[in-house]
Amino acid sequence: NAGVTQTPKFRILKIGQSMTLQCTQDMNHNYMYWYRQDPGMGLKLIYYSVGAGITDKGEVPNGYNVSRSTTEDFPLRLELAAPSQTSVYFCASSYTRTGNNEQYFGPGTRLTVT
Amino acid sequence: GENVEQHPSTLSVQEGDSAVIKCTYSDSASNYFPWYKQELGKGPQLIIDIRSNVGEKKDQRIAVTLNKTAKHFSLHITETQPEDSAVYFCAAIDTGGFKTIFGAGTRLFVKA
């Protein structure tokens, strides 16, 4: 199993540009999450999904959009990038919300908006 | 909003000493408390967790304690080794199971 994979690893965007961060998991997990991690801070939940076709907002959803057309993929879309979106983005997945809700994280995407 | 406070932000110990990291949460509905270790350039990885109906859990050199009344939980690492050097995050998850609130992290340095 590759686990959770994310692409790209690094990206530099100009203000106003758009991009999609890709996330794929091969563990057949129903639940998937997007977080951002700012320097010296904990992770903040952007969006999450409980299954294909179902998504919901987390703590900091403004400026982002997601979709979940398959169990495996959960892309994060940035429209009109702003410097405040400079961060490291982590995708995660988990099997179930009850019991041991261990979240498996991808390696992250470091995004800089200038 | 709900939050999780984590202390200290930085901790430096000698190899072989113990390390303790403390967290306080605000959401009374939280009932699951994982601890994650993040090594440089990698995503966080679960190292231990505890549920609200348990007061303490141990896994080899790592233990977690929970005081639900005080809304405190702590990570204890004994006999620290240089490979324990990393950033550690505590988190609290509500009964819904979706919304994880992370602490700001503790950077642990273990000096050989």
PDB file of C-alpha atoms in Angstrom:
ATOM      1  CA  ASN A   1       0.000   0.000   0.000  1.00  0.00           C
ATOM      2  CA  ALA A   2       1.223   3.475  -0.856  1.00  0.00           C
ATOM      3  CA  GLY A   3      -1.031   4.951   1.847  1.00  0.00           C
ATOM      4  CA  VAL A   4      -1.901   8.609   1.259  1.00  0.00           C
ATOM      5  CA  THR A   5      -0.107  10.300  -1.624  1.00  0.00           C
ATOM      6  CA  GLN A   6      -0.108  14.007  -2.447  1.00  0.00           C
ATOM      7  CA  THR A   7       1.052  15.943  -5.464  1.00  0.00           C
ATOM      8  CA  PRO A   8       2.798  18.236  -6.021  1.00  0.00           C
ATOM      9  CA  LYS A   9       5.365  18.353  -3.190  1.00  0.00           C
ATOM     10  CA  PHE A  10       6.137  22.022  -3.754  1.00  0.00           C
ATOM     11  CA  ARG A  11       4.473  24.819  -5.697  1.00  0.00           C
ATOM     12  CA  ILE A  12       4.896  28.549  -6.079  1.00  0.00           C
ATOM     13  CA  LEU A  13       1.830  30.499  -7.219  1.00  0.00           C
ATOM     14  CA  LYS A  14       1.356  34.110  -8.144  1.00  0.00           C
ATOM     15  CA  ILE A  15      -1.460  36.050  -6.483  1.00  0.00           C
ATOM     16  CA  GLY A  16      -4.727  35.395  -8.304  1.00  0.00           C
ATOM     17  CA  GLN A  17      -3.666  32.102  -9.863  1.00  0.00           C
ATOM     18  CA  SER A  18      -5.556  28.869  -9.238  1.00  0.00           C
ATOM     19  CA  MET A  19      -4.411  25.323  -8.672  1.00  0.00           C
ATOM     20  CA  THR A  20      -5.552  21.906  -7.525  1.00  0.00           C
ATOM     21  CA  LEU A  21      -3.756  19.895  -4.875  1.00  0.00           C
ATOM     22  CA  GLN A  22      -4.171  16.195  -5.486  1.00  0.00           C
ATOM     23  CA  CYS A  23      -4.713  13.559  -2.802  1.00  0.00           C
ATOM     24  CA  THR A  24      -5.186   9.826  -3.261  1.00  0.00           C
ATOM     25  CA  GLN A  25      -5.446   7.003  -0.754  1.00  0.00           C
ATOM     26  CA  ASP A  26      -5.390   3.272  -1.468  1.00  0.00           C
ATOM     27  CA  MET A  27      -6.634   2.011   1.911  1.00  0.00           C
ATOM     28  CA  ASN A  28     -10.340   2.106   1.004  1.00  0.00           C
ATOM     29  CA  HIS A  29     -10.956   4.678   3.722  1.00  0.00           C
ATOM     30  CA  ASN A  30     -14.309   6.421   3.741  1.00  0.00           C
ATOM     31  CA  TYR A  31     -13.165   9.531   5.568  1.00  0.00           C
ATOM     32  CA  MET A  32     -10.748  12.048   4.089  1.00  0.00           C
ATOM     33  CA  TYR A  33      -9.528  15.421   5.326  1.00  0.00           C
ATOM     34  CA  TRP A  34      -7.573  18.459   4.219  1.00  0.00           C
ATOM     35  CA  TYR A  35      -5.509  20.439   6.728  1.00  0.00           C
ATOM     36  CA  ARG A  36      -3.219  23.403   6.508  1.00  0.00           C
ATOM     37  CA  GLN A  37      -0.233  23.897   8.781  1.00  0.00           C
ATOM     38  CA  ASP A  38       1.180  27.362   9.248  1.00  0.00           C
ATOM     39  CA  PRO A  39       4.680  27.828  10.724  1.00  0.00           C
ATOM     40  CA  GLY A  40       4.760  27.026  14.438  1.00  0.00           C
ATOM     41  CA  MET A  41       1.077  26.175  14.477  1.00  0.00           C
ATOM     42  CA  GLY A  42      -1.047  23.084  14.694  1.00  0.00           C
ATOM     43  CA  LEU A  43      -3.062  21.748  11.815  1.00  0.00           C
ATOM     44  CA  LYS A  44      -6.313  23.469  10.905  1.00  0.00           C
ATOM     45  CA  LEU A  45      -9.081  21.500   9.208  1.00  0.00           C
ATOM     46  CA  ILE A  46     -10.127  22.990   5.859  1.00  0.00           C
ATOM     47  CA  TYR A  47     -12.624  20.446   4.533  1.00  0.00           C
ATOM     48  CA  TYR A  48     -13.522  16.852   5.163  1.00  0.00           C
ATOM     49  CA  SER A  49     -15.483  14.116   3.444  1.00  0.00           C
ATOM     50  CA  VAL A  50     -17.302  11.100   4.851  1.00  0.00           C
ATOM     51  CA  GLY A  51     -17.645   9.329   1.535  1.00  0.00           C
ATOM     52  CA  ALA A  52     -17.898   9.781  -2.201  1.00  0.00           C
ATOM     53  CA  GLY A  53     -20.176  12.693  -3.028  1.00  0.00           C
ATOM     54  CA  ILE A  54     -20.259  14.056   0.535  1.00  0.00           C
ATOM     55  CA  THR A  55     -18.110  16.936   1.751  1.00  0.00           C
ATOM     56  CA  ASP A  56     -18.335  19.504   4.536  1.00  0.00           C
ATOM     57  CA  LYS A  57     -16.494  22.554   5.807  1.00  0.00           C
ATOM     58  CA  GLY A  58     -13.939  22.501   8.577  1.00  0.00           C
ATOM     59  CA  GLU A  59     -12.518  25.413  10.568  1.00  0.00           C
ATOM     60  CA  VAL A  60     -10.922  27.398   7.722  1.00  0.00           C
ATOM     61  CA  PRO A  61     -12.749  26.687   4.422  1.00  0.00           C
ATOM     62  CA  ASN A  62     -12.705  30.180   2.882  1.00  0.00           C
ATOM     63  CA  GLY A  63     -10.809  30.354  -0.402  1.00  0.00           C
ATOM     64  CA  TYR A  64     -10.917  26.588  -0.986  1.00  0.00           C
ATOM     65  CA  ASN A  65     -13.167  24.042  -2.617  1.00  0.00           C
ATOM     66  CA  VAL A  66     -13.194  20.258  -2.636  1.00  0.00           C
ATOM     67  CA  SER A  67     -14.876  17.424  -4.441  1.00  0.00           C
ATOM     68  CA  ARG A  68     -15.089  13.694  -3.779  1.00  0.00           C
ATOM     69  CA  SER A  69     -16.163  11.787  -6.870  1.00  0.00           C
ATOM     70  CA  THR A  70     -14.439   8.549  -5.846  1.00  0.00           C
ATOM     71  CA  THR A  71     -13.461   6.881  -2.566  1.00  0.00           C
ATOM     72  CA  GLU A  72      -9.778   7.201  -3.446  1.00  0.00           C
ATOM     73  CA  ASP A  73      -9.455  10.846  -4.501  1.00  0.00           C
ATOM     74  CA  PHE A  74     -10.059  14.075  -2.620  1.00  0.00           C
ATOM     75  CA  PRO A  75      -8.629  17.092  -4.530  1.00  0.00           C
ATOM     76  CA  LEU A  76      -8.409  20.546  -2.967  1.00  0.00           C
ATOM     77  CA  ARG A  77      -8.948  23.532  -5.249  1.00  0.00           C
ATOM     78  CA  LEU A  78      -7.542  26.996  -4.592  1.00  0.00           C
ATOM     79  CA  GLU A  79      -9.202  29.770  -6.569  1.00  0.00           C
ATOM     80  CA  LEU A  80      -7.630  33.227  -6.745  1.00  0.00           C
ATOM     81  CA  ALA A  81      -4.624  32.407  -4.572  1.00  0.00           C
ATOM     82  CA  ALA A  82      -3.706  34.921  -1.857  1.00  0.00           C
ATOM     83  CA  PRO A  83      -0.511  35.286   0.239  1.00  0.00           C
ATOM     84  CA  SER A  84      -2.513  34.170   3.291  1.00  0.00           C
ATOM     85  CA  GLN A  85      -2.778  30.737   1.676  1.00  0.00           C
ATOM     86  CA  THR A  86       0.967  30.215   1.888  1.00  0.00           C
ATOM     87  CA  SER A  87       1.185  27.097   4.029  1.00  0.00           C
ATOM     88  CA  VAL A  88       1.886  23.394   4.087  1.00  0.00           C
ATOM     89  CA  TYR A  89      -1.163  21.349   3.138  1.00  0.00           C
ATOM     90  CA  PHE A  90      -1.761  17.850   4.436  1.00  0.00           C
ATOM     91  CA  CYS A  91      -4.314  15.364   3.246  1.00  0.00           C
ATOM     92  CA  ALA A  92      -5.376  12.562   5.599  1.00  0.00           C
ATOM     93  CA  SER A  93      -7.737   9.617   5.629  1.00  0.00           C
ATOM     94  CA  SER A  94      -9.286   7.346   8.230  1.00  0.00           C
ATOM     95  CA  TYR A  95     -11.338   4.182   8.152  1.00  0.00           C
ATOM     96  CA  THR A  96     -14.062   5.085  10.572  1.00  0.00           C
ATOM     97  CA  ARG A  97     -15.086   7.943  12.812  1.00  0.00           C
ATOM     98  CA  THR A  98     -15.672   5.654  15.774  1.00  0.00           C
ATOM     99  CA  GLY A  99     -13.308   3.347  17.554  1.00  0.00           C
ATOM    100  CA  ASN A 100      -9.697   4.057  16.730  1.00  0.00           C
ATOM    101  CA  ASN A 101     -10.073   6.983  14.392  1.00  0.00           C
ATOM    102  CA  GLU A 102      -6.422   6.985  13.388  1.00  0.00           C
ATOM    103  CA  GLN A 103      -5.823   9.442  10.614  1.00  0.00           C
ATOM    104  CA  TYR A 104      -3.130   8.571   8.078  1.00  0.00           C
ATOM    105  CA  PHE A 105      -1.402  11.633   6.675  1.00  0.00           C
ATOM    106  CA  GLY A 106       0.230  12.255   3.341  1.00  0.00           C
ATOM    107  CA  PRO A 107       3.691  13.854   3.072  1.00  0.00           C
ATOM    108  CA  GLY A 108       2.299  17.340   2.469  1.00  0.00           C
ATOM    109  CA  THR A 109       2.397  20.013  -0.237  1.00  0.00           C
ATOM    110  CA  ARG A 110       4.373  23.180   0.489  1.00  0.00           C
ATOM    111  CA  LEU A 111       2.643  26.103  -1.230  1.00  0.00           C
ATOM    112  CA  THR A 112       3.997  29.630  -1.523  1.00  0.00           C
ATOM    113  CA  VAL A 113       1.854  32.461  -2.911  1.00  0.00           C
ATOM    114  CA  THR A 114       3.759  35.581  -3.928  1.00  0.00           C
TER     115      THR A 114
ATOM    116  CA  GLY B   1     -14.374  28.504  19.168  1.00  0.00           C
ATOM    117  CA  GLU B   2     -13.067  25.257  20.553  1.00  0.00           C
ATOM    118  CA  ASN B   3      -9.334  25.032  21.069  1.00  0.00           C
ATOM    119  CA  VAL B   4      -6.532  22.873  22.448  1.00  0.00           C
ATOM    120  CA  GLU B   5      -3.643  24.490  24.314  1.00  0.00           C
ATOM    121  CA  GLN B   6      -0.330  22.658  24.312  1.00  0.00           C
ATOM    122  CA  HIS B   7       2.740  23.276  26.486  1.00  0.00           C
ATOM    123  CA  PRO B   8       5.642  23.662  26.279  1.00  0.00           C
ATOM    124  CA  SER B   9       6.257  24.839  22.727  1.00  0.00           C
ATOM    125  CA  THR B  10       9.884  23.667  22.945  1.00  0.00           C
ATOM    126  CA  LEU B  11      11.416  21.015  25.176  1.00  0.00           C
ATOM    127  CA  SER B  12      15.055  19.999  25.384  1.00  0.00           C
ATOM    128  CA  VAL B  13      16.131  16.936  27.398  1.00  0.00           C
ATOM    129  CA  GLN B  14      19.207  14.764  27.805  1.00  0.00           C
ATOM    130  CA  GLU B  15      19.122  11.298  26.342  1.00  0.00           C
ATOM    131  CA  GLY B  16      17.697   8.922  28.922  1.00  0.00           C
ATOM    132  CA  ASP B  17      15.631  11.580  30.709  1.00  0.00           C
ATOM    133  CA  SER B  18      11.840  11.763  30.634  1.00  0.00           C
ATOM    134  CA  ALA B  19       9.770  14.265  28.653  1.00  0.00           C
ATOM    135  CA  VAL B  20       6.264  15.441  29.481  1.00  0.00           C
ATOM    136  CA  ILE B  21       3.977  17.424  27.194  1.00  0.00           C
ATOM    137  CA  LYS B  22       0.653  18.762  28.453  1.00  0.00           C
ATOM    138  CA  CYS B  23      -2.568  19.712  26.699  1.00  0.00           C
ATOM    139  CA  THR B  24      -5.819  21.302  27.777  1.00  0.00           C
ATOM    140  CA  TYR B  25      -8.989  21.167  25.715  1.00  0.00           C
ATOM    141  CA  SER B  26     -12.141  23.253  25.884  1.00  0.00           C
ATOM    142  CA  ASP B  27     -14.846  21.173  24.182  1.00  0.00           C
ATOM    143  CA  SER B  28     -16.667  19.031  26.739  1.00  0.00           C
ATOM    144  CA  ALA B  29     -17.888  16.840  23.880  1.00  0.00           C
ATOM    145  CA  SER B  30     -14.342  15.689  23.074  1.00  0.00           C
ATOM    146  CA  ASN B  31     -13.933  11.993  23.737  1.00  0.00           C
ATOM    147  CA  TYR B  32     -10.898  10.871  21.743  1.00  0.00           C
ATOM    148  CA  PHE B  33      -7.385  12.223  22.243  1.00  0.00           C
ATOM    149  CA  PRO B  34      -4.620  11.153  19.843  1.00  0.00           C
ATOM    150  CA  TRP B  35      -0.969  12.155  19.916  1.00  0.00           C
ATOM    151  CA  TYR B  36       0.956  12.561  16.685  1.00  0.00           C
ATOM    152  CA  LYS B  37       4.678  12.716  15.981  1.00  0.00           C
ATOM    153  CA  GLN B  38       5.873  14.739  13.000  1.00  0.00           C
ATOM    154  CA  GLU B  39       9.386  14.324  11.687  1.00  0.00           C
ATOM    155  CA  LEU B  40      10.963  16.913   9.444  1.00  0.00           C
ATOM    156  CA  GLY B  41       9.420  17.002   5.988  1.00  0.00           C
ATOM    157  CA  LYS B  42       6.811  14.363   6.774  1.00  0.00           C
ATOM    158  CA  GLY B  43       3.177  14.195   7.730  1.00  0.00           C
ATOM    159  CA  PRO B  44       2.107  13.549  11.330  1.00  0.00           C
ATOM    160  CA  GLN B  45       1.983   9.934  12.471  1.00  0.00           C
ATOM    161  CA  LEU B  46      -0.135   8.570  15.311  1.00  0.00           C
ATOM    162  CA  ILE B  47       1.939   7.314  18.240  1.00  0.00           C
ATOM    163  CA  ILE B  48      -0.667   6.763  20.959  1.00  0.00           C
ATOM    164  CA  ASP B  49      -4.254   7.646  21.698  1.00  0.00           C
ATOM    165  CA  ILE B  50      -6.725   7.529  24.570  1.00  0.00           C
ATOM    166  CA  ARG B  51     -10.468   7.517  24.824  1.00  0.00           C
ATOM    167  CA  SER B  52     -12.470   9.406  27.422  1.00  0.00           C
ATOM    168  CA  ASN B  53     -13.469   6.306  29.405  1.00  0.00           C
ATOM    169  CA  VAL B  54      -9.817   5.515  30.171  1.00  0.00           C
ATOM    170  CA  GLY B  55      -7.515   7.389  32.544  1.00  0.00           C
ATOM    171  CA  GLU B  56      -4.154   6.105  31.386  1.00  0.00           C
ATOM    172  CA  LYS B  57      -2.655   4.116  28.535  1.00  0.00           C
ATOM    173  CA  LYS B  58       0.896   2.892  28.054  1.00  0.00           C
ATOM    174  CA  ASP B  59       2.826   1.573  25.075  1.00  0.00           C
ATOM    175  CA  GLN B  60       6.446   0.713  25.872  1.00  0.00           C
ATOM    176  CA  ARG B  61       8.217   4.036  26.575  1.00  0.00           C
ATOM    177  CA  ILE B  62       5.190   6.171  25.813  1.00  0.00           C
ATOM    178  CA  ALA B  63       2.204   6.810  28.075  1.00  0.00           C
ATOM    179  CA  VAL B  64      -0.769   9.119  27.978  1.00  0.00           C
ATOM    180  CA  THR B  65      -2.898  10.245  30.912  1.00  0.00           C
ATOM    181  CA  LEU B  66      -6.308  11.884  30.807  1.00  0.00           C
ATOM    182  CA  ASN B  67      -8.123  13.920  33.442  1.00  0.00           C
ATOM    183  CA  LYS B  68     -11.563  14.518  31.983  1.00  0.00           C
ATOM    184  CA  THR B  69     -12.772  16.603  34.882  1.00  0.00           C
ATOM    185  CA  ALA B  70      -9.928  19.074  34.450  1.00  0.00           C
ATOM    186  CA  LYS B  71      -9.893  18.635  30.636  1.00  0.00           C
ATOM    187  CA  HIS B  72      -6.183  17.865  30.730  1.00  0.00           C
ATOM    188  CA  PHE B  73      -4.207  15.154  28.996  1.00  0.00           C
ATOM    189  CA  SER B  74      -0.483  14.550  28.884  1.00  0.00           C
ATOM    190  CA  LEU B  75       2.130  12.608  26.939  1.00  0.00           C
ATOM    191  CA  HIS B  76       4.978  11.001  28.858  1.00  0.00           C
ATOM    192  CA  ILE B  77       8.083   9.670  27.118  1.00  0.00           C
ATOM    193  CA  THR B  78      10.555   7.797  29.306  1.00  0.00           C
ATOM    194  CA  GLU B  79      14.192   6.905  28.536  1.00  0.00           C
ATOM    195  CA  THR B  80      14.265   9.366  25.666  1.00  0.00           C
ATOM    196  CA  GLN B  81      16.448   8.641  22.655  1.00  0.00           C
ATOM    197  CA  PRO B  82      17.775  10.961  19.921  1.00  0.00           C
ATOM    198  CA  GLU B  83      15.266   9.470  17.459  1.00  0.00           C
ATOM    199  CA  ASP B  84      12.453  10.811  19.676  1.00  0.00           C
ATOM    200  CA  SER B  85      13.444  14.306  18.503  1.00  0.00           C
ATOM    201  CA  ALA B  86      10.471  15.622  16.500  1.00  0.00           C
ATOM    202  CA  VAL B  87       7.389  17.829  16.796  1.00  0.00           C
ATOM    203  CA  TYR B  88       4.580  16.305  18.849  1.00  0.00           C
ATOM    204  CA  PHE B  89       0.943  17.325  18.474  1.00  0.00           C
ATOM    205  CA  CYS B  90      -1.945  16.577  20.762  1.00  0.00           C
ATOM    206  CA  ALA B  91      -5.481  16.640  19.430  1.00  0.00           C
ATOM    207  CA  ALA B  92      -9.056  16.382  20.619  1.00  0.00           C
ATOM    208  CA  ILE B  93     -11.929  14.950  18.607  1.00  0.00           C
ATOM    209  CA  ASP B  94     -15.596  15.340  19.398  1.00  0.00           C
ATOM    210  CA  THR B  95     -18.178  12.596  19.558  1.00  0.00           C
ATOM    211  CA  GLY B  96     -19.053  13.237  15.914  1.00  0.00           C
ATOM    212  CA  GLY B  97     -15.567  12.052  15.074  1.00  0.00           C
ATOM    213  CA  PHE B  98     -14.892  14.443  12.219  1.00  0.00           C
ATOM    214  CA  LYS B  99     -13.554  17.673  13.577  1.00  0.00           C
ATOM    215  CA  THR B 100     -10.099  17.278  15.017  1.00  0.00           C
ATOM    216  CA  ILE B 101      -8.677  20.243  16.923  1.00  0.00           C
ATOM    217  CA  PHE B 102      -4.885  20.155  17.116  1.00  0.00           C
ATOM    218  CA  GLY B 103      -2.606  21.774  19.642  1.00  0.00           C
ATOM    219  CA  ALA B 104       0.128  24.085  18.330  1.00  0.00           C
ATOM    220  CA  GLY B 105       2.827  21.441  18.773  1.00  0.00           C
ATOM    221  CA  THR B 106       5.892  20.826  20.941  1.00  0.00           C
ATOM    222  CA  ARG B 107       9.334  20.632  19.408  1.00  0.00           C
ATOM    223  CA  LEU B 108      11.279  18.021  21.389  1.00  0.00           C
ATOM    224  CA  PHE B 109      15.075  17.925  21.244  1.00  0.00           C
ATOM    225  CA  VAL B 110      16.831  14.921  22.764  1.00  0.00           C
ATOM    226  CA  LYS B 111      20.544  15.609  23.238  1.00  0.00           C
ATOM    227  CA  ALA B 112      22.900  12.663  23.020  1.00  0.00           C
TER     228      ALA B 112
END
